[in-house]
C-alpha positions as a Python dict, from the first residue, in 0.01 Angstrom:
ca = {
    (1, 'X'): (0, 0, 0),
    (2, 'X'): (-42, -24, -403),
    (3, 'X'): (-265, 233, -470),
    (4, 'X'): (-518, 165, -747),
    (5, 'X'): (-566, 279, -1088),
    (6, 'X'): (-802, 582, -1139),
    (7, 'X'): (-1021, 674, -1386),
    (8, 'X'): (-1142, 1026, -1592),
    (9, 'X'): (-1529, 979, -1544),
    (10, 'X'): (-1676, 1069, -1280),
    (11, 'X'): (-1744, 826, -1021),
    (12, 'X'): (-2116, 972, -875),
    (13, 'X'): (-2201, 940, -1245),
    (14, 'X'): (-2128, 605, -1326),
    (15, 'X'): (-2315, 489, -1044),
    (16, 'X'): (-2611, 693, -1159),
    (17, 'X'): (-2623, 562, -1483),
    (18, 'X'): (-2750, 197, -1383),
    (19, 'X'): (-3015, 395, -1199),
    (20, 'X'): (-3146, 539, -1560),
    (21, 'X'): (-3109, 211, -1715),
    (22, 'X'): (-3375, 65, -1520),
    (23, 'X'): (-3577, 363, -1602),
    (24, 'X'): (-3544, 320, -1933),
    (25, 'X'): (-3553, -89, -1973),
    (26, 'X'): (-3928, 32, -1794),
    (27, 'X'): (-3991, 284, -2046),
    (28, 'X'): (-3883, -8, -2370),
    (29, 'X'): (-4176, -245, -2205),
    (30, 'X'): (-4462, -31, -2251),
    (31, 'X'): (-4317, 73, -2617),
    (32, 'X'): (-4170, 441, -2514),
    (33, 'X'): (-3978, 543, -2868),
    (34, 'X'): (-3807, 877, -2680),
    (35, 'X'): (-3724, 1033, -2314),
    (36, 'X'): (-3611, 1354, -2198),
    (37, 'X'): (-3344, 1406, -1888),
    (38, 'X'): (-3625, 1588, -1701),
    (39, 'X'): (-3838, 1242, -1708),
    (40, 'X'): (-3602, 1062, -1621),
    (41, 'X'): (-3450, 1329, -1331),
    (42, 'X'): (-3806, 1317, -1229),
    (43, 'X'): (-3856, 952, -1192),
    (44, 'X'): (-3528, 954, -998),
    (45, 'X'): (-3553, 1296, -805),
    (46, 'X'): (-3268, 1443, -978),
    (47, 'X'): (-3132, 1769, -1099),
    (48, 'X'): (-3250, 1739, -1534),
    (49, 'X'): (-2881, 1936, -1553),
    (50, 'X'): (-2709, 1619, -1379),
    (51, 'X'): (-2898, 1376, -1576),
    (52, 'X'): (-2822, 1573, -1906),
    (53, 'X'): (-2457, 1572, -1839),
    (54, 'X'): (-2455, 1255, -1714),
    (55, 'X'): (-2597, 1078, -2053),
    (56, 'X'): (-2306, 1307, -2212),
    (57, 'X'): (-2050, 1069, -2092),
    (58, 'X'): (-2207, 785, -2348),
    (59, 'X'): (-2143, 1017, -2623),
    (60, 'X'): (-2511, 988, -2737),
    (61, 'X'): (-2713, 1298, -2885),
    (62, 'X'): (-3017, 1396, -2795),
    (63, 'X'): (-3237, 1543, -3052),
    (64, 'X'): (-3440, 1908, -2964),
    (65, 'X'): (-3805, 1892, -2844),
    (66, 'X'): (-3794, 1483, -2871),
    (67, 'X'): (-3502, 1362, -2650),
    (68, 'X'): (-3350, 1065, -2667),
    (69, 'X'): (-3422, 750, -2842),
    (70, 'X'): (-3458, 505, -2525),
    (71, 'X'): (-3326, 182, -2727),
    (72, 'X'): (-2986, 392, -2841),
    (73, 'X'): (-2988, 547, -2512),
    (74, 'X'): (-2957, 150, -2394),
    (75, 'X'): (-2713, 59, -2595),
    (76, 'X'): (-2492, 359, -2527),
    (77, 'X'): (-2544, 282, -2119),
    (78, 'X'): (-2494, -45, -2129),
    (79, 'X'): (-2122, 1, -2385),
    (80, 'X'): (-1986, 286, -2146),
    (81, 'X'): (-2078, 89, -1836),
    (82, 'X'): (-1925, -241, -2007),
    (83, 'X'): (-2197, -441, -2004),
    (84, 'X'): (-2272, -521, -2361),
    (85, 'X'): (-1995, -808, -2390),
    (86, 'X'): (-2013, -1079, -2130),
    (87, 'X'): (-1721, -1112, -1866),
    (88, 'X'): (-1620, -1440, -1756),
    (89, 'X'): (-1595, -1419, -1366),
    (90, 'X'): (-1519, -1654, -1047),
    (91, 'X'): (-1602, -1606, -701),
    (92, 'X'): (-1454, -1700, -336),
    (93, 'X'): (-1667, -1791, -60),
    (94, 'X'): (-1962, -1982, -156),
    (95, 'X'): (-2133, -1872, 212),
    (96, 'X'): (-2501, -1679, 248),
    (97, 'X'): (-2407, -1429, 54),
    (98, 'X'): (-2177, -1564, -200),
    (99, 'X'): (-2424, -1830, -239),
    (100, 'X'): (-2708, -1541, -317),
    (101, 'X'): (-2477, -1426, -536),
    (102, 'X'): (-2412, -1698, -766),
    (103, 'X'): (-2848, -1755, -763),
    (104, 'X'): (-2893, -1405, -905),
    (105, 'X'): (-2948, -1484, -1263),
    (106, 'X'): (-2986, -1122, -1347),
    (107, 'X'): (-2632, -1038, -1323),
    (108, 'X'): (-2586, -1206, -1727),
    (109, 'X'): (-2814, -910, -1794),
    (110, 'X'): (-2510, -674, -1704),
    (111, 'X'): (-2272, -931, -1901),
    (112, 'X'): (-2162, -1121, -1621),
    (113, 'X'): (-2117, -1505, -1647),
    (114, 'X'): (-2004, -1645, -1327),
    (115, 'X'): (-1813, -1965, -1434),
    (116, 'X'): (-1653, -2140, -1140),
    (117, 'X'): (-1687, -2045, -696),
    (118, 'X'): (-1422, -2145, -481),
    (119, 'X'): (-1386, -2248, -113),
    (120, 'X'): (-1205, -2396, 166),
    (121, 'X'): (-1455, -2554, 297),
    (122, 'X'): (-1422, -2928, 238),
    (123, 'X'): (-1801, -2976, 290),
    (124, 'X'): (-1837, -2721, 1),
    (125, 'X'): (-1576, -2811, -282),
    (126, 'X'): (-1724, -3046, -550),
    (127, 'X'): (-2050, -2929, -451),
    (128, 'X'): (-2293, -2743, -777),
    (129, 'X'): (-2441, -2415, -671),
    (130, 'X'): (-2723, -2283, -921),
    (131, 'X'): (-2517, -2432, -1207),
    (132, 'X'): (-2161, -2383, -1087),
    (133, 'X'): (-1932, -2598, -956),
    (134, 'X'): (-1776, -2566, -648),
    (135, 'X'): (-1339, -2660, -690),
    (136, 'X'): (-1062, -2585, -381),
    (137, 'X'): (-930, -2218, -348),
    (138, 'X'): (-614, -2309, -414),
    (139, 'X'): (-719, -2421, -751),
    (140, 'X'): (-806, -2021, -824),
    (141, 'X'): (-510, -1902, -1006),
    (142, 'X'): (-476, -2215, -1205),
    (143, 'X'): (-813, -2222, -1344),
    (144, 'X'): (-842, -1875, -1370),
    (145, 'X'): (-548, -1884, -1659),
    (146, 'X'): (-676, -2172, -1848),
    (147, 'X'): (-1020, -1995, -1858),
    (148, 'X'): (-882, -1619, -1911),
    (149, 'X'): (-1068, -1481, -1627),
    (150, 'X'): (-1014, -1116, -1606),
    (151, 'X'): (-1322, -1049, -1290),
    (152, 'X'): (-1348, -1180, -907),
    (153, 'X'): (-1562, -1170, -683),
    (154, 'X'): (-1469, -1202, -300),
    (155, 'X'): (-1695, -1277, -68),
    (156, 'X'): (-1518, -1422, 237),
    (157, 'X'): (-1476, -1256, 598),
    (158, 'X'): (-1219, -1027, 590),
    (159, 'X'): (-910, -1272, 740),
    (160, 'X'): (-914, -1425, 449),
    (161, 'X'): (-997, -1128, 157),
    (162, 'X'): (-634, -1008, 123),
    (163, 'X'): (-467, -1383, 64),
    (164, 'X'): (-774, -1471, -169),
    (165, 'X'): (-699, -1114, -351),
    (166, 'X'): (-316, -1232, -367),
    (167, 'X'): (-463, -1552, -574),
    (168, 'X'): (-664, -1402, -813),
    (169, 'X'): (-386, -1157, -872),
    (170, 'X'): (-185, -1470, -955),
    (171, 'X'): (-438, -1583, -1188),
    (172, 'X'): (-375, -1247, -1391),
    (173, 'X'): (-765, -1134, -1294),
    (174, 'X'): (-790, -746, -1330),
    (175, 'X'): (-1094, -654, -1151),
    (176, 'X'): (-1213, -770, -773),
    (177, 'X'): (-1555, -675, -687),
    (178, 'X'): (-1485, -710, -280),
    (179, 'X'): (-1762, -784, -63),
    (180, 'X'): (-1553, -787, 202),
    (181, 'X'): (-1508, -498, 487),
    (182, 'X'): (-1120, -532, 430),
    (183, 'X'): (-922, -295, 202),
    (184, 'X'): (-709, -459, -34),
    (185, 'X'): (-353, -434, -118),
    (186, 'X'): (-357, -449, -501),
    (187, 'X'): (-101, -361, -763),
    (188, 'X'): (-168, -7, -1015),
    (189, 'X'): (-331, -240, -1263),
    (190, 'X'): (-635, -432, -1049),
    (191, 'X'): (-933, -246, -1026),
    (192, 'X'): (-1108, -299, -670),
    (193, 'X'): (-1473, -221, -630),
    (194, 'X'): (-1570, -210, -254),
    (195, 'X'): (-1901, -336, -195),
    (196, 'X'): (-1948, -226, 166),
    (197, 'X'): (-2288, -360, 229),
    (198, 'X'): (-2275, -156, 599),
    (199, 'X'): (-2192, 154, 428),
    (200, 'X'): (-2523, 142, 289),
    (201, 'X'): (-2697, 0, 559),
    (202, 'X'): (-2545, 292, 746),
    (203, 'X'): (-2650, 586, 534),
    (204, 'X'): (-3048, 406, 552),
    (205, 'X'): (-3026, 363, 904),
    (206, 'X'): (-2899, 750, 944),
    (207, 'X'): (-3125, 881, 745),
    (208, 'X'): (-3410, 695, 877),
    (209, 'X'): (-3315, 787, 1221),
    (210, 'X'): (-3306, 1196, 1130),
    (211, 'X'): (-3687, 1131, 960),
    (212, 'X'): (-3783, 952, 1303),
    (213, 'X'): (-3635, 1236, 1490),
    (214, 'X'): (-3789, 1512, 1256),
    (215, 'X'): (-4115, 1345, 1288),
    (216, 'X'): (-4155, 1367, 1689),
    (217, 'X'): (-4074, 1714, 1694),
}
């Protein structure tokens, strides 16, 4: 298999950060000028040390006995985690979830423009979902030049992931946000994000269960 390209920052930390962005888009509403890790470790239950050297990462300073100032801490956030230029992306499978997908208008807030879905569905291609039109898979790589896509989104079952991978790896796309429960066989230079939905579910469920169990006891 191609293995895929890794990266210096830590991973735990970049998926914390999004977590203190909502804490601090919060703090902007009610007109909050500053923050300090330990508010926002505990508004998140989090070690202020973590939080401190998380915010490092962005390359922000903090200033001492004031913090940070929440709209640079923003900005910083949102350029490390990418999201203060918009990405052009397209996405494959147009079913429940796909289709829940493409209704989320939020994701623009994180600079992501979903501009075309794709299916093989007959019933589905031509159709216009939440604004976006619905075109044949096969179409993928061809559009997905002529528009410079460089983001995917897969949201078939997993039969189907790898070949619809294969396409958007012929449309030059560099980054596949997978939905799928399949692993992907990618070349050095696509990034693959695995959003395994059970994963999650499974860690709730597990952790639920051990409350249940600590609870009858």
């Amino acid at each position: 298999m191609r293995r895929i390209k890794k990266f210096s920052a830590p991973e735990p930390a970049m998926r914390r950060l999004p977590a203190y962005l909502h804490v601090l888009s919060r703090l902007k509403k009610e007109n909050r000028l500053f923050v300090s890790c330990t508010f926002i470790a505990g508004q998140l239950r989090l070690d202020p040390t973590q939080v401190r050297k998380d915010l490092a990462l962005t390359g922000i300073i903090g200033k001492p006995r004031v913090g940070y100032s929440v709209e640079e801490l923003i900005g910083k956030i949102k350029a490390f985690l990418g999201w203060d230029i918009q990405r052009k992306a397209v996405l494959v499978g147009v079913g429940s979830l796909g289709t829940a997908i493409l209704g989320y208008q939020q994701f623009r807030l994180y600079g992501l423009n979903i501009v075309a879905a794709f299916d093989r569905d007959p019933a589905q291609i031509g159709r216009k979902i939440f604004g976006v039109d619905v075109y044949p898979v096969e179409k993928l790589p061809e559009i997905a030049i002529r528009s410079q896509i460089n983001l995917g989104i897969i949201t078939v079952n997993s039969d189907s992931a790898q070949d619809v991978a294969d396409l958007m790896i012929r449309g030059f796309i560099k980054g596949i946000w997978n939905f799928a429960p399949e692993p992907l066989d990618v070349p050095d230079d696509v990034i693959v994000e695995n959003a395994l939905l059970s994963v999650s579910l499974g860690v709730l469920t597990s952790k639920l269960k051990q409350t249940e169990k600590n609870n009858s006891q």
